[in-house]
Amino acid sequence: MKLKSDCRYNSVQATAESPNHNDESPDIPSTSQRSVPSRSGSSSSSPSPTPTSDAAALQPSPGSGQANWSRTYDIPWNQFSKLLMKCLAEEKRPKASMRREMIRVLATDIQKSVAKPSKRQLTNISERIVAKYPKSFKDVINGEVVGTGHDSLLKNLHQRVHNQNRKEAEETPTRSTEEDEPTPKKRKSFDEYGCIDFMPDVLPIGHTEQTLQGKQQELKAAFQRGDVFDREAMTLTYSIQRKAIVTEQLTTPDLLKEWPYLFQEEGLCLHFENLVGFNPRRSLRETWEKKGKSILDFFEASCKPSLQPTLCSIEKCRAELGNDTPQIPGLLCLLMKYFGELVPSLIKEMEHTVTKEDVNKQKSFQRTPVLIACGDVLTASRWMLAIDGCVVADNIKEFLAALAMLFASYFCFGIEYSAGATATLDCIQRCFMKINPEKGSKARKTSGTHPKVLSLIREISDFEWSL
């Protein structure tokens, strides 16, 4: 789809990998390959407060020239506080103060041997710590691993080392002298991030491009007649849908004209399923039913002033409607406020009588995908989806369906995440949709899991342990 420069990401951003998606990946309390790292086995049934060293006593030190020193580095367990080691032995999550002290001691010990360890070296060390004490350090919400499982620990360790070296790094930027990462190969377009079938290179058996174009014309005619959605025909023509989006780069209005079913809920979710490997609405529904209350409980207990007005509005609307439907859009609003992002970057409120013609007349309407609530965000019974300033669906009845279509559009049409909602979209990707490539991102300035998402995951995990 041909989008304006402000929502198309033209620079190379991420290595294409198959997406990670299975029950082992992130669910916020509850983002290449789409198989999430399998869960670590549970920690030892009788962990010792002073664990056996991870490296034999005669292992070479980091400074000895050993290429893979970070894999044999002797983690200084005996330098950590007794309170921390007792916590680890009891398979509890350490308090934030204990964790910070551990990171300080660990970073100092590492830098005695290598002043500027590479991120890959720190990743290896973080991975080993989490593997030894998964109950205490793994990024898990309600028993499900988020991302790689060691992202938050790596983030803390990397930040500590970076801060200690900031002055020197600014004056003389250098790379680690050992275990240097090879010069990266030229990366593929970030459009392919998280996809498993970005651009099919073969046509369905028994079909040519001409026969598929004939199917396309039949689909257009069926849409005009108001026929029911033809899942088989839309699946069959997936390859030429991708060609229209990627190769021909049709504008949004032209794509809407040529592939009208693509912008219906069933059509867009089916295209996403072929592209990424699962149904987005089903994934949202399952995550909400499994994790929704846990996330809301965390926000209610957080006492964060910026969240209180939204929490009060949710309760007021629940009382007025006599049901819990306001909680679902309310959760999205809470996430955005928690991350310090503005709700209108993903949802715009308009009068309940607004029409798509009214929206299309607005010349300054944002280009990235956005939902339009016909009425109040928490109580709206009709939603619209606009892409590239053009309303492509104007009668979505349920918020979960609208949110699934909003998220799917970023992947289906190769659009970078909205600059005003990168953390929220990354959270939806990794914790709700369970797409967790270890590298890359659909956001311009972020690689890997967004730092604010990692912080949220850690805080929710700590909150669950405190109950």
Coordinates of C-alpha atoms in Angstrom, one line a residue:
M1 CA 0.0 0.0 0.0
K2 CA 1.4 3.3 -0.9
L3 CA 1.4 5.5 2.2
K4 CA 2.7 9.0 2.8
S5 CA 6.3 9.4 4.0
D6 CA 5.2 10.1 7.5
C7 CA 3.8 6.6 8.1
R8 CA 5.9 4.5 5.7
Y9 CA 9.3 3.5 7.1
N10 CA 11.7 3.8 4.2
S11 CA 15.0 3.0 6.0
V12 CA 16.1 -0.5 6.7
Q13 CA 15.1 -1.3 10.3
A14 CA 15.0 -4.9 11.2
T15 CA 16.2 -8.4 10.2
A16 CA 13.4 -10.4 8.8
E17 CA 12.7 -13.3 10.9
S18 CA 9.8 -15.7 11.2
P19 CA 7.5 -14.4 14.0
N20 CA 7.4 -15.9 17.4
H21 CA 3.9 -17.0 18.3
N22 CA 2.8 -19.8 20.6
D23 CA 1.5 -20.2 24.1
E24 CA 5.0 -19.7 25.5
S25 CA 5.4 -16.1 24.4
P26 CA 4.4 -12.9 26.0
D27 CA 1.1 -12.3 27.4
I28 CA 0.9 -9.2 29.4
P29 CA -0.1 -10.3 32.6
S30 CA -1.2 -11.1 30.1
T31 CA 6.6 -8.9 20.0
S32 CA 12.5 -13.9 12.2
Q33 CA 10.9 -16.9 13.8
R34 CA 7.6 -17.0 15.4
S35 CA 8.3 -19.6 18.0
V36 CA 8.8 -18.1 21.4
P37 CA 11.7 -19.3 23.4
S38 CA 10.4 -22.3 25.3
R39 CA 10.0 -22.0 29.0
S40 CA 13.0 -22.7 31.1
G41 CA 12.7 -25.6 33.3
S42 CA 11.8 -24.8 36.8
S43 CA 14.7 -24.1 39.1
S44 CA 16.2 -26.7 41.3
S45 CA 13.9 -28.0 44.0
S46 CA 16.4 -27.1 46.7
P47 CA 18.4 -24.2 45.5
S48 CA 21.3 -23.2 47.7
P49 CA 21.7 -19.6 49.0
T50 CA 25.3 -19.8 47.8
P51 CA 25.0 -21.6 44.5
T52 CA 27.8 -23.5 42.9
S53 CA 29.9 -21.3 40.5
D54 CA 28.7 -21.4 36.9
A55 CA 32.3 -21.8 35.7
A56 CA 34.9 -24.1 37.0
A57 CA 37.6 -22.6 39.1
L58 CA 40.3 -23.1 36.5
Q59 CA 38.2 -21.5 33.7
P60 CA 40.1 -18.6 31.9
S61 CA 39.2 -15.2 33.1
P62 CA 37.5 -12.7 30.7
G63 CA 40.8 -11.0 30.0
S64 CA 42.6 -14.2 29.1
G65 CA 41.8 -14.0 25.4
Q66 CA 39.0 -16.6 25.5
A67 CA 36.7 -15.8 22.6
N68 CA 33.6 -16.9 24.4
W69 CA 34.4 -15.7 27.9
S70 CA 30.9 -14.5 28.6
R71 CA 29.6 -18.1 28.4
T72 CA 32.1 -19.2 31.0
Y73 CA 32.4 -16.0 33.1
D74 CA 32.3 -16.8 36.8
I75 CA 29.2 -14.9 38.0
P76 CA 30.0 -13.4 41.4
W77 CA 27.2 -15.0 43.4
N78 CA 29.3 -14.7 46.7
Q79 CA 29.4 -10.9 46.3
F80 CA 25.6 -10.5 46.2
S81 CA 23.8 -9.7 49.5
K82 CA 22.7 -12.5 51.7
L83 CA 19.1 -11.2 51.5
L84 CA 19.2 -11.5 47.7
M85 CA 20.6 -15.0 47.8
K86 CA 18.0 -16.0 50.4
C87 CA 15.3 -14.7 48.1
L88 CA 16.7 -16.6 45.2
A89 CA 17.0 -19.8 47.2
E90 CA 13.3 -19.5 48.1
E91 CA 12.4 -18.9 44.4
K92 CA 11.0 -15.4 45.1
R93 CA 11.3 -12.3 43.0
P94 CA 13.8 -9.9 44.6
K95 CA 12.7 -6.4 45.6
A96 CA 13.7 -3.6 43.3
S97 CA 16.4 -2.4 45.6
M98 CA 18.0 -5.9 45.8
R99 CA 17.9 -6.1 42.0
R100 CA 19.6 -2.7 41.6
E101 CA 22.3 -3.7 44.0
M102 CA 22.9 -7.0 42.2
I103 CA 23.1 -5.2 38.9
R104 CA 25.6 -2.7 40.3
V105 CA 27.9 -5.4 41.7
L106 CA 27.6 -7.5 38.6
A107 CA 28.4 -4.7 36.2
T108 CA 31.4 -3.6 38.3
D109 CA 32.8 -7.2 38.4
I110 CA 32.4 -7.6 34.6
Q111 CA 34.2 -4.3 33.9
K112 CA 37.2 -5.3 36.0
S113 CA 38.0 -7.6 33.1
V114 CA 36.4 -6.0 30.1
A115 CA 35.6 -2.3 30.3
K116 CA 33.3 -2.3 27.4
P117 CA 31.6 -5.6 27.0
S118 CA 29.4 -6.0 23.9
K119 CA 25.7 -6.3 24.1
R120 CA 26.0 -10.0 23.0
Q121 CA 28.3 -10.7 25.9
L122 CA 25.9 -9.1 28.4
T123 CA 23.0 -11.1 26.8
N124 CA 24.9 -14.3 27.4
I125 CA 25.4 -13.5 31.1
S126 CA 21.8 -12.3 31.5
E127 CA 20.6 -15.5 29.9
R128 CA 22.7 -17.7 32.3
I129 CA 21.4 -15.8 35.4
V130 CA 17.8 -16.3 34.3
A131 CA 18.4 -19.9 33.5
K132 CA 19.8 -20.5 37.0
Y133 CA 17.0 -18.7 38.8
P134 CA 14.0 -18.5 36.4
K135 CA 11.5 -18.0 39.2
S136 CA 13.3 -14.9 40.4
F137 CA 14.3 -13.2 37.2
K138 CA 12.5 -14.5 34.1
D139 CA 10.1 -12.1 32.4
V140 CA 6.9 -14.0 33.1
I141 CA 3.3 -12.9 33.6
N142 CA 0.8 -15.5 34.9
G143 CA 3.2 -18.3 34.0
E144 CA 3.8 -17.2 30.4
V145 CA 7.2 -16.1 29.2
V146 CA 7.4 -12.6 27.7
G147 CA 9.9 -12.1 24.9
T148 CA 13.1 -14.0 25.4
G149 CA 12.5 -14.1 29.2
H150 CA 15.7 -12.2 30.0
D151 CA 15.0 -8.9 28.2
S152 CA 14.4 -6.8 31.4
L153 CA 17.5 -8.1 33.2
L154 CA 19.6 -7.4 30.0
K155 CA 18.2 -3.9 29.8
N156 CA 19.1 -3.2 33.4
L157 CA 22.7 -4.6 33.0
H158 CA 23.3 -2.9 29.7
Q159 CA 22.1 0.5 31.0
R160 CA 24.4 0.2 34.1
V161 CA 27.4 -0.6 32.0
H162 CA 26.6 2.1 29.5
N163 CA 26.2 4.7 32.2
Q164 CA 29.5 3.8 33.8
N165 CA 31.2 4.2 30.4
R166 CA 29.3 7.1 29.1
K167 CA 32.1 9.7 29.3
E168 CA 34.7 7.5 27.8
A169 CA 32.3 6.2 25.1
E170 CA 31.5 9.7 24.0
E171 CA 35.2 10.6 23.8
T172 CA 36.5 7.4 22.2
P173 CA 33.8 5.1 21.0
T174 CA 35.2 1.6 20.7
R175 CA 33.9 -1.9 20.5
S176 CA 34.8 -4.7 22.9
T177 CA 38.1 -6.2 22.1
E178 CA 36.8 -9.7 22.5
E179 CA 33.9 -11.6 21.1
D180 CA 33.1 -8.8 18.8
E181 CA 30.0 -9.3 16.8
P182 CA 30.6 -9.7 13.0
T183 CA 29.7 -6.8 10.8
P184 CA 26.0 -7.2 10.2
K185 CA 24.8 -8.1 6.7
K186 CA 22.5 -5.7 4.9
R187 CA 19.1 -6.1 6.5
K188 CA 15.9 -6.7 4.8
S189 CA 13.1 -4.2 4.8
F190 CA 11.4 -3.9 8.2
D191 CA 8.1 -4.5 6.4
E192 CA 8.9 -8.2 6.7
Y193 CA 9.3 -8.0 10.5
G194 CA 7.3 -10.7 12.2
C195 CA 6.0 -12.2 9.0
I196 CA 6.1 -15.9 7.9
D197 CA 4.8 -15.4 4.3
F198 CA 5.6 -11.8 3.3
M199 CA 5.7 -12.3 -0.5
P200 CA 4.6 -15.8 -1.8
D201 CA 6.9 -16.8 -4.6
V202 CA 4.7 -19.5 -6.1
L203 CA 1.0 -19.4 -7.2
P204 CA -1.6 -21.9 -5.9
I205 CA -1.5 -25.3 -7.7
G206 CA -3.5 -25.3 -10.9
H207 CA -3.7 -21.5 -11.1
T208 CA -2.0 -18.7 -13.2
E209 CA -2.0 -15.0 -12.4
Q210 CA -4.8 -14.6 -15.0
T211 CA -7.1 -17.1 -13.3
L212 CA -6.4 -15.5 -9.9
Q213 CA -7.3 -12.1 -11.4
G214 CA -10.5 -13.7 -12.6
K215 CA -11.2 -14.7 -9.0
Q216 CA -10.5 -11.1 -7.9
Q217 CA -13.1 -9.8 -10.3
E218 CA -15.6 -12.4 -8.9
L219 CA -14.9 -11.2 -5.4
K220 CA -15.5 -7.6 -6.4
A221 CA -18.8 -8.5 -8.0
A222 CA -19.8 -10.5 -4.9
F223 CA -19.0 -7.6 -2.6
Q224 CA -21.2 -5.3 -4.7
R225 CA -24.1 -7.8 -4.5
G226 CA -23.6 -8.0 -0.7
D227 CA -22.7 -11.7 -0.8
V228 CA -21.3 -13.4 2.3
F229 CA -17.5 -13.4 2.7
D230 CA -15.8 -16.0 0.5
R231 CA -12.9 -17.2 2.7
E232 CA -11.7 -19.8 0.2
A233 CA -11.4 -17.3 -2.7
M234 CA -9.6 -14.7 -0.5
T235 CA -7.2 -17.4 0.7
L236 CA -6.6 -18.5 -2.9
T237 CA -5.8 -14.9 -4.1
Y238 CA -3.5 -14.1 -1.2
S239 CA -0.4 -14.0 -3.5
I240 CA -1.8 -11.3 -5.8
Q241 CA -3.1 -9.3 -2.8
R242 CA 0.4 -9.2 -1.6
K243 CA 1.6 -8.1 -5.0
A244 CA -0.9 -5.3 -5.0
I245 CA 0.3 -4.1 -1.6
V246 CA 4.1 -4.7 -1.9
T247 CA 5.0 -4.6 -5.6
E248 CA 2.3 -2.4 -7.2
Q249 CA 2.0 -0.3 -4.0
L250 CA -1.6 0.7 -4.6
T251 CA -2.9 3.7 -2.7
T252 CA -5.4 3.1 0.0
P253 CA -8.4 4.2 -2.0
D254 CA -7.3 2.1 -5.0
L255 CA -6.7 -1.0 -2.8
L256 CA -10.1 -0.5 -1.2
K257 CA -11.6 -0.5 -4.7
E258 CA -9.7 -3.5 -6.0
W259 CA -9.9 -5.6 -2.8
P260 CA -13.0 -4.4 -0.9
Y261 CA -13.2 -7.6 1.2
L262 CA -9.7 -7.0 2.5
F263 CA -11.0 -4.1 4.6
Q264 CA -13.8 -6.1 6.2
E265 CA -13.0 -7.7 9.6
E266 CA -12.9 -11.3 8.2
G267 CA -10.8 -10.3 5.2
L268 CA -8.2 -8.3 7.1
C269 CA -7.9 -10.9 9.8
L270 CA -7.6 -13.7 7.2
H271 CA -4.8 -11.7 5.4
F272 CA -3.0 -11.2 8.7
E273 CA -3.4 -14.9 9.5
N274 CA -1.8 -15.9 6.1
L275 CA 1.0 -13.2 6.6
V276 CA 1.8 -13.8 10.3
G277 CA 0.3 -17.1 11.2
F278 CA -2.6 -16.6 13.5
N279 CA -6.0 -14.9 13.8
P280 CA -5.5 -11.5 15.6
R281 CA -9.0 -11.2 16.9
R282 CA -8.9 -14.6 18.5
S283 CA -5.5 -13.9 20.1
L284 CA -6.9 -10.6 21.6
R285 CA -10.0 -12.4 22.9
E286 CA -8.0 -15.2 24.5
T287 CA -5.5 -12.7 26.1
W288 CA -8.3 -10.5 27.4
E289 CA -10.1 -13.5 29.0
K290 CA -6.9 -14.9 30.5
K291 CA -5.0 -11.7 31.5
G292 CA -7.3 -8.7 31.4
K293 CA -8.3 -8.7 35.0
S294 CA -4.7 -9.1 36.2
I295 CA -3.6 -6.1 34.2
L296 CA -6.5 -4.0 35.5
D297 CA -5.8 -5.1 39.1
F298 CA -2.2 -3.9 38.7
F299 CA -3.3 -0.5 37.4
E300 CA -5.9 -0.1 40.1
A301 CA -3.3 -0.9 42.8
S302 CA -0.6 1.3 41.2
C303 CA -2.0 4.6 42.6
K304 CA -0.5 6.4 39.7
P305 CA -2.2 9.8 39.5
S306 CA -2.4 9.9 35.7
L307 CA -4.4 6.6 35.7
Q308 CA -7.0 7.6 38.3
P309 CA -9.4 9.6 36.0
T310 CA -9.6 6.7 33.5
L311 CA -10.1 4.2 36.3
C312 CA -13.0 6.3 37.7
S313 CA -14.5 6.7 34.2
I314 CA -14.4 2.9 33.6
E315 CA -16.2 2.2 36.9
K316 CA -18.8 4.9 36.1
C317 CA -19.5 3.5 32.7
R318 CA -19.7 -0.1 34.0
A319 CA -22.4 1.1 36.5
E320 CA -24.3 2.9 33.8
L321 CA -24.3 0.0 31.3
G322 CA -24.6 -2.8 33.9
N323 CA -21.8 -4.8 32.3
D324 CA -18.0 -4.9 31.9
T325 CA -17.6 -3.9 28.3
P326 CA -16.0 -0.5 29.1
Q327 CA -13.1 -2.4 30.6
I328 CA -11.7 -3.5 27.3
P329 CA -11.3 -0.1 25.6
G330 CA -10.5 1.2 29.1
L331 CA -7.5 -1.1 29.3
L332 CA -6.0 0.3 26.1
C333 CA -6.5 3.9 27.5
L334 CA -4.8 2.9 30.7
L335 CA -1.8 1.4 28.8
M336 CA -1.4 4.5 26.8
K337 CA -1.5 6.7 29.9
Y338 CA 0.9 4.5 31.8
F339 CA 3.4 4.8 28.9
G340 CA 2.8 8.5 28.7
E341 CA 1.3 8.3 25.2
L342 CA -1.7 10.2 23.9
V343 CA -4.9 8.2 23.4
P344 CA -5.8 10.2 20.2
S345 CA -2.8 8.8 18.4
L346 CA -4.7 5.5 18.2
I347 CA -8.3 6.4 19.0
K348 CA -10.2 9.6 18.1
E349 CA -13.6 10.4 19.6
M350 CA -16.2 11.8 17.3
E351 CA -20.0 12.3 17.5
H352 CA -22.0 9.1 17.4
T353 CA -23.7 10.3 14.2
V354 CA -20.4 10.8 12.3
T355 CA -20.1 9.2 8.8
K356 CA -17.1 8.1 6.8
E357 CA -17.7 11.0 4.4
D358 CA -17.4 13.4 7.3
V359 CA -14.0 11.9 8.2
N360 CA -12.7 11.8 4.7
K361 CA -13.4 15.5 4.2
Q362 CA -10.9 16.3 7.0
K363 CA -7.7 17.1 5.0
S364 CA -5.4 17.1 8.1
F365 CA -6.5 13.7 9.3
Q366 CA -3.6 11.5 10.5
R367 CA -2.0 9.1 8.0
T368 CA -1.2 6.2 10.3
P369 CA -4.0 3.7 11.2
V370 CA -6.4 5.1 13.7
L371 CA -9.7 4.0 15.2
I372 CA -12.6 6.4 15.4
A373 CA -15.0 5.9 18.3
C374 CA -18.5 7.0 17.3
G375 CA -19.3 8.4 20.7
D376 CA -17.4 8.0 24.0
V377 CA -14.4 5.7 23.8
L378 CA -15.6 3.6 26.7
T379 CA -19.2 3.1 25.6
A380 CA -19.1 3.4 21.8
S381 CA -21.1 0.8 19.9
R382 CA -19.8 1.6 16.5
W383 CA -16.2 2.0 15.4
M384 CA -14.4 3.1 12.2
L385 CA -10.9 2.3 10.9
A386 CA -9.0 4.9 8.9
I387 CA -5.7 4.3 7.1
D388 CA -3.8 7.0 5.3
G389 CA -6.5 9.5 6.1
C390 CA -9.2 7.3 4.4
V391 CA -12.0 5.4 6.2
V392 CA -11.7 1.8 5.1
A393 CA -14.3 0.3 7.5
D394 CA -17.1 2.3 9.0
N395 CA -19.4 -0.1 10.8
I396 CA -17.3 -2.2 13.3
K397 CA -19.6 -3.2 16.1
E398 CA -17.2 -4.5 18.7
F399 CA -14.1 -2.9 20.1
L400 CA -12.0 -6.1 20.1
A401 CA -12.7 -6.5 16.4
A402 CA -11.8 -2.9 15.8
L403 CA -8.5 -3.2 17.8
A404 CA -7.6 -6.4 15.9
M405 CA -8.1 -4.7 12.6
L406 CA -6.1 -1.6 13.7
F407 CA -3.2 -3.8 14.7
A408 CA -3.4 -6.1 11.7
S409 CA -3.2 -3.1 9.4
Y410 CA 0.3 -2.2 10.5
F411 CA 1.5 -5.6 9.5
C412 CA -0.6 -6.2 6.4
F413 CA 0.2 -2.9 4.8
G414 CA 3.8 -2.5 6.0
I415 CA 3.3 0.6 8.1
E416 CA 5.7 1.6 10.9
Y417 CA 4.2 2.0 14.3
S418 CA 2.7 5.5 15.0
A419 CA 5.3 7.7 16.7
G420 CA 2.9 8.6 19.3
A421 CA 2.0 5.1 20.3
T422 CA 5.1 2.9 19.9
A423 CA 5.2 1.5 23.4
T424 CA 1.5 0.7 23.4
L425 CA 1.6 -1.0 20.0
D426 CA 4.8 -2.9 21.0
C427 CA 3.0 -4.0 24.2
I428 CA 0.0 -5.3 22.1
Q429 CA 2.4 -7.0 19.8
R430 CA 4.4 -8.9 22.4
C431 CA 2.0 -9.3 25.3
F432 CA -1.4 -9.7 23.5
M433 CA -0.5 -11.0 20.0
K434 CA 2.6 -12.9 21.2
I435 CA 4.8 -11.8 18.3
N436 CA 8.2 -11.8 19.8
P437 CA 11.2 -11.7 17.4
E438 CA 14.3 -11.3 19.4
K439 CA 15.6 -8.6 17.1
G440 CA 14.1 -5.7 15.2
S441 CA 11.0 -3.6 15.7
K442 CA 8.2 -1.9 13.8
A443 CA 9.1 1.4 15.5
R444 CA 11.6 3.8 14.0
K445 CA 13.8 4.4 17.1
T446 CA 13.5 1.1 19.0
S447 CA 15.1 -2.2 18.4
G448 CA 13.8 -5.2 20.4
T449 CA 11.2 -4.9 23.1
H450 CA 10.4 -1.3 24.0
P451 CA 12.1 -0.3 27.4
K452 CA 8.7 0.9 28.8
V453 CA 7.1 -2.4 28.0
L454 CA 9.9 -4.3 29.8
S455 CA 9.4 -2.1 32.8
L456 CA 5.7 -2.8 32.8
I457 CA 6.2 -6.5 32.5
R458 CA 8.7 -6.5 35.5
E459 CA 6.4 -4.4 37.6
I460 CA 3.4 -6.6 36.9
S461 CA 5.4 -9.7 37.8
D462 CA 6.5 -8.1 41.0
F463 CA 2.9 -7.1 41.8
E464 CA 1.7 -10.7 41.3
W465 CA 4.4 -12.0 43.7
S466 CA 3.3 -9.5 46.3
L467 CA -0.3 -10.7 46.4

